[in-house]
Amino acid sequence: MTPISASIDPPNGTSSGVVALDTGGGRFFFVGMPSSGTDWRLYTVDTGTGAVLSSPAIDPATSILGLEYDDAADVLYGMRNPGDGGKQIVTYDPATGVATPISASISPPLGVPGGVTALDAAGHRFFFIGTPSAEFVHRVYTVNTVTGAVISNPTVGPATSILGLEYDAAEGVLYALRNPGDAGKQLVRLDPATGAATAVSVSIAPPLGIPGGVNALDPAGNRFFFIGVPSAESDYRIYTIDTATGAVPGNPTITGSASQFFVGLAYPAASAPPPGPTEVTIDVRSTINPRSKGVIPVVIFTTATFDATTVDPSTVRFGPGNASEAHGTGHISDVDGDGDLDLMLHFRTQDAAIPCGATSATLTGQTFSAQAIQGTDTISTSGCH
């Protein structure tokens, strides 16, 4: 374990599992209440420096029982008690602590385990576990993050306590950590539409105590992490479960952690792949003599979706030989007479290295704003015999 920040506002009461991570922005969010205060605060910590970027009081003052962050939309979601004992999905401004409601109050009064939430960002679904006051079993609630509607809330079957949730967007799977009845912990796949649980692992280290909601998921590596303390030990262990096989490849002791209390885990989301090149429309002279000592004219056309004048001629390469523009600049003109300005380029035939028999030729390059481009046109060759 390697510290990132100093101790923040000690003593600071925090809610177990109520954390979220902004991978791209390098921000870790958690909810806490300094001993000298009476209101919950929303803390934002810089994961690079450990500095506390902000810690506004939550407005309006209320208890927060879940946080989830949507990296793509840059939205921090929360689940709170709106004051009537129900649960409400909101968004939070980390800089001001101001909440904006998404849903109405759900099933008041509704008991929930803190931090047992998950987010399907692309599918606009917020998941949480709750038990209405007149019932004795958990339900898995799915709330639409756009409309606030409760999509479903089936009872969890078989009846058991759920102590952690994580959503794998690539697989479309909601994982849950539960007590299977022997006080151990078991990873399952939970169907949010039916509440049916399918075992992934066997029961792990019964009896095993864990802080609720202190778990994380590495989707690409097929790893589910959680913190636990076996009954015969005093230090915490960090458990890793293989989500494909259910095996536990590691559960090392966090030495000296008996005097510490872990209240959150988060795993960095996978970085989005860089965007591919923009396809551009080009026109290459239809017949090319690979033995020619001349140049090959190539036009990049301006279209309704692309402005050819934004291309940086110095970056353009053509053919298998990656020939550069013969004059280094190109020429802007309305080549096709449609009223738009196109980019005319010339490449030395020998540098382009078009082989005899080739049926296509490709151009690559970048715009002045570094957006990659690529275009291909059909050709034929002559003079090869």
PDB file of N, CA and C in Angstrom, residues 13 61 76 134 157 163 171 192 216 223 234 263 319 325 332-333 342-343 345 368:
ATOM      1  N   GLY A  13     -15.329  11.215   9.790  1.00  0.00           N
ATOM      2  CA  GLY A  13     -16.241  10.093   9.611  1.00  0.00           C
ATOM      3  C   GLY A  13     -16.613   9.936   8.154  1.00  0.00           C
ATOM      4  N   ALA A  61     -28.254  19.512   2.765  1.00  0.00           N
ATOM      5  CA  ALA A  61     -27.626  18.578   3.691  1.00  0.00           C
ATOM      6  C   ALA A  61     -28.442  17.294   3.783  1.00  0.00           C
ATOM      7  N   LEU A  76     -20.967  13.099 -11.996  1.00  0.00           N
ATOM      8  CA  LEU A  76     -20.892  12.384 -10.730  1.00  0.00           C
ATOM      9  C   LEU A  76     -22.311  12.130 -10.236  1.00  0.00           C
ATOM     10  N   ALA A 134     -41.440  -3.090   4.647  1.00  0.00           N
ATOM     11  CA  ALA A 134     -42.376  -4.190   4.891  1.00  0.00           C
ATOM     12  C   ALA A 134     -41.820  -5.541   4.459  1.00  0.00           C
ATOM     13  N   GLY A 157     -32.637 -13.464  -5.731  1.00  0.00           N
ATOM     14  CA  GLY A 157     -32.855 -14.876  -5.458  1.00  0.00           C
ATOM     15  C   GLY A 157     -31.617 -15.709  -5.757  1.00  0.00           C
ATOM     16  N   LEU A 163     -23.317  -7.338  -0.621  1.00  0.00           N
ATOM     17  CA  LEU A 163     -22.392  -6.425   0.047  1.00  0.00           C
ATOM     18  C   LEU A 163     -21.503  -5.663  -0.930  1.00  0.00           C
ATOM     19  N   GLU A 171     -18.899  -6.669 -20.948  1.00  0.00           N
ATOM     20  CA  GLU A 171     -19.621  -7.937 -20.911  1.00  0.00           C
ATOM     21  C   GLU A 171     -21.122  -7.748 -20.732  1.00  0.00           C
ATOM     22  N   PRO A 192     -30.252  -7.940 -13.298  1.00  0.00           N
ATOM     23  CA  PRO A 192     -31.049  -6.845 -12.729  1.00  0.00           C
ATOM     24  C   PRO A 192     -32.520  -6.896 -13.118  1.00  0.00           C
ATOM     25  N   ALA A 216     -13.947  -3.256  -6.122  1.00  0.00           N
ATOM     26  CA  ALA A 216     -13.641  -2.609  -7.399  1.00  0.00           C
ATOM     27  C   ALA A 216     -13.535  -3.682  -8.466  1.00  0.00           C
ATOM     28  N   ARG A 223     -10.893  -9.113 -13.206  1.00  0.00           N
ATOM     29  CA  ARG A 223     -10.582  -9.184 -11.773  1.00  0.00           C
ATOM     30  C   ARG A 223     -11.574  -8.365 -10.954  1.00  0.00           C
ATOM     31  N   SER A 234      -6.431 -10.302  12.242  1.00  0.00           N
ATOM     32  CA  SER A 234      -6.781  -8.927  12.611  1.00  0.00           C
ATOM     33  C   SER A 234      -6.493  -7.935  11.490  1.00  0.00           C
ATOM     34  N   VAL A 263     -12.481   2.256   3.605  1.00  0.00           N
ATOM     35  CA  VAL A 263     -13.841   2.704   3.291  1.00  0.00           C
ATOM     36  C   VAL A 263     -14.106   2.804   1.792  1.00  0.00           C
ATOM     37  N   GLY A 319       1.285   6.267 -51.045  1.00  0.00           N
ATOM     38  CA  GLY A 319       1.804   5.034 -51.608  1.00  0.00           C
ATOM     39  C   GLY A 319       2.600   4.197 -50.634  1.00  0.00           C
ATOM     40  N   GLU A 325       4.972  15.208 -50.145  1.00  0.00           N
ATOM     41  CA  GLU A 325       4.528  16.112 -51.214  1.00  0.00           C
ATOM     42  C   GLU A 325       5.749  16.696 -51.920  1.00  0.00           C
ATOM     43  N   ILE A 332      -4.212  24.884 -53.222  1.00  0.00           N
ATOM     44  CA  ILE A 332      -5.639  24.939 -52.907  1.00  0.00           C
ATOM     45  C   ILE A 332      -6.399  25.548 -54.081  1.00  0.00           C
ATOM     46  N   SER A 333      -7.400  24.811 -54.563  1.00  0.00           N
ATOM     47  CA  SER A 333      -8.247  25.316 -55.650  1.00  0.00           C
ATOM     48  C   SER A 333      -9.524  24.486 -55.695  1.00  0.00           C
ATOM     49  N   ASP A 342     -10.515  22.599 -52.692  1.00  0.00           N
ATOM     50  CA  ASP A 342      -9.907  21.289 -52.510  1.00  0.00           C
ATOM     51  C   ASP A 342      -8.392  21.451 -52.390  1.00  0.00           C
ATOM     52  N   LEU A 343      -7.700  20.348 -52.090  1.00  0.00           N
ATOM     53  CA  LEU A 343      -6.245  20.397 -51.950  1.00  0.00           C
ATOM     54  C   LEU A 343      -5.607  19.485 -52.991  1.00  0.00           C
ATOM     55  N   LEU A 345      -2.241  17.842 -54.526  1.00  0.00           N
ATOM     56  CA  LEU A 345      -0.902  17.460 -54.089  1.00  0.00           C
ATOM     57  C   LEU A 345      -0.209  16.699 -55.213  1.00  0.00           C
ATOM     58  N   PHE A 368      -4.118  20.267 -39.507  1.00  0.00           N
ATOM     59  CA  PHE A 368      -3.313  21.170 -38.685  1.00  0.00           C
ATOM     60  C   PHE A 368      -3.609  20.998 -37.194  1.00  0.00           C
TER      61      PHE A 368
END
